[in-house]
């Protein structure tokens, strides 16, 4: 009898696992033109710590349902934390947008004075499948010489389609717009 109970328990356990939905993992990526032509002199850029709102600082996708409600989708997840993905995407974007850019994320050599230092504070990172992807970022560029340039970029990208793939594409475009504003500031500081 005991063997029968153990066997039934094992079968029920395996049946429960077989019925669970499969998780899908998403990553952010740079969009836009190929890297710009190499400049006569390299432009060292360091992306320092990036802050992300606690609400979305988790593996699961957090989607906006209405103005005061969100849902956490347990089966649609980020492959790595947003606080790692966002600076990596901005770094890739800056490599494409600033001629001669040599971008490092979380640099170890903080005392190198010939570097453009970029700080990013993501204040909002919103996901509304089938509607829009939104981001609001305070950023600053500290050039090797001169004054710090600060800005705020707010982007609401429409989502072309109803799935999470389209939502992630919209987030990629929104981060690309933030990167373009940062790139313009770096290029203006060079002159």
Tab-separated table of N, CA and C in Angstrom, residues 2 5 9 11 14 30 32 40 46 56 72 78 82 90 105 107 111 115 117 134 144 146 149 167 184 188:
chain	number	residue	atom	x	y	z
A	2	UNK	N	1.924	1.214	0.815
A	2	UNK	CA	2.826	2.366	0.898
A	2	UNK	C	3.482	2.645	-0.456
A	5	UNK	N	1.015	4.464	-2.710
A	5	UNK	CA	0.862	5.884	-2.344
A	5	UNK	C	2.058	6.684	-2.848
A	9	UNK	N	1.930	9.679	-5.616
A	9	UNK	CA	2.496	11.002	-5.315
A	9	UNK	C	3.477	11.429	-6.395
A	11	UNK	N	3.594	10.415	-9.550
A	11	UNK	CA	2.872	10.676	-10.799
A	11	UNK	C	2.180	12.031	-10.732
A	14	UNK	N	4.752	14.850	-11.083
A	14	UNK	CA	5.216	15.021	-12.457
A	14	UNK	C	4.122	15.623	-13.332
A	30	UNK	N	20.399	47.255	-28.958
A	30	UNK	CA	20.551	48.524	-29.675
A	30	UNK	C	19.873	48.418	-31.034
A	32	UNK	N	19.287	50.778	-34.802
A	32	UNK	CA	19.821	51.930	-35.519
A	32	UNK	C	20.912	51.554	-36.480
A	40	UNK	N	39.340	60.538	-36.011
A	40	UNK	CA	40.796	60.683	-35.953
A	40	UNK	C	41.311	60.372	-34.550
A	46	UNK	N	32.536	56.717	-20.385
A	46	UNK	CA	32.282	55.767	-19.304
A	46	UNK	C	30.845	55.928	-18.831
A	56	UNK	N	10.192	47.962	-11.379
A	56	UNK	CA	10.559	47.121	-12.527
A	56	UNK	C	11.909	46.435	-12.352
A	72	UNK	N	2.305	41.701	-12.757
A	72	UNK	CA	3.631	41.106	-12.875
A	72	UNK	C	3.449	39.762	-13.569
A	78	UNK	N	12.748	39.143	-18.064
A	78	UNK	CA	13.977	39.705	-18.622
A	78	UNK	C	15.086	38.678	-18.422
A	82	UNK	N	17.337	44.747	-15.708
A	82	UNK	CA	17.284	45.980	-16.500
A	82	UNK	C	18.446	46.900	-16.158
A	90	UNK	N	22.706	51.445	-24.025
A	90	UNK	CA	23.157	52.831	-24.215
A	90	UNK	C	24.600	52.843	-24.710
A	105	UNK	N	31.235	50.265	-19.690
A	105	UNK	CA	30.148	50.289	-18.719
A	105	UNK	C	30.739	49.949	-17.362
A	107	UNK	N	33.130	51.515	-15.456
A	107	UNK	CA	34.588	51.463	-15.610
A	107	UNK	C	35.305	51.244	-14.282
A	111	UNK	N	39.648	57.170	-12.096
A	111	UNK	CA	40.474	58.374	-11.976
A	111	UNK	C	40.955	58.915	-13.324
A	115	UNK	N	37.916	61.301	-19.787
A	115	UNK	CA	36.752	60.489	-20.142
A	115	UNK	C	35.470	61.300	-20.002
A	117	UNK	N	31.971	61.169	-18.757
A	117	UNK	CA	31.256	60.322	-17.799
A	117	UNK	C	29.754	60.548	-17.932
A	134	UNK	N	7.161	53.200	-22.458
A	134	UNK	CA	7.559	54.540	-22.039
A	134	UNK	C	8.781	54.517	-21.155
A	144	UNK	N	35.558	65.824	-20.001
A	144	UNK	CA	36.871	65.951	-19.362
A	144	UNK	C	37.164	67.396	-18.960
A	146	UNK	N	35.230	71.412	-18.949
A	146	UNK	CA	33.972	72.121	-19.175
A	146	UNK	C	32.930	71.766	-18.135
A	149	UNK	N	26.677	68.697	-18.442
A	149	UNK	CA	25.439	68.930	-19.184
A	149	UNK	C	24.424	67.909	-18.684
A	167	UNK	N	6.576	44.849	-27.827
A	167	UNK	CA	6.794	45.723	-26.672
A	167	UNK	C	8.291	45.944	-26.439
A	184	UNK	N	24.224	63.628	-28.571
A	184	UNK	CA	24.265	65.038	-28.988
A	184	UNK	C	25.017	65.888	-27.962
A	188	UNK	N	28.388	67.995	-28.700
A	188	UNK	CA	28.439	69.440	-28.464
A	188	UNK	C	29.575	69.795	-27.511
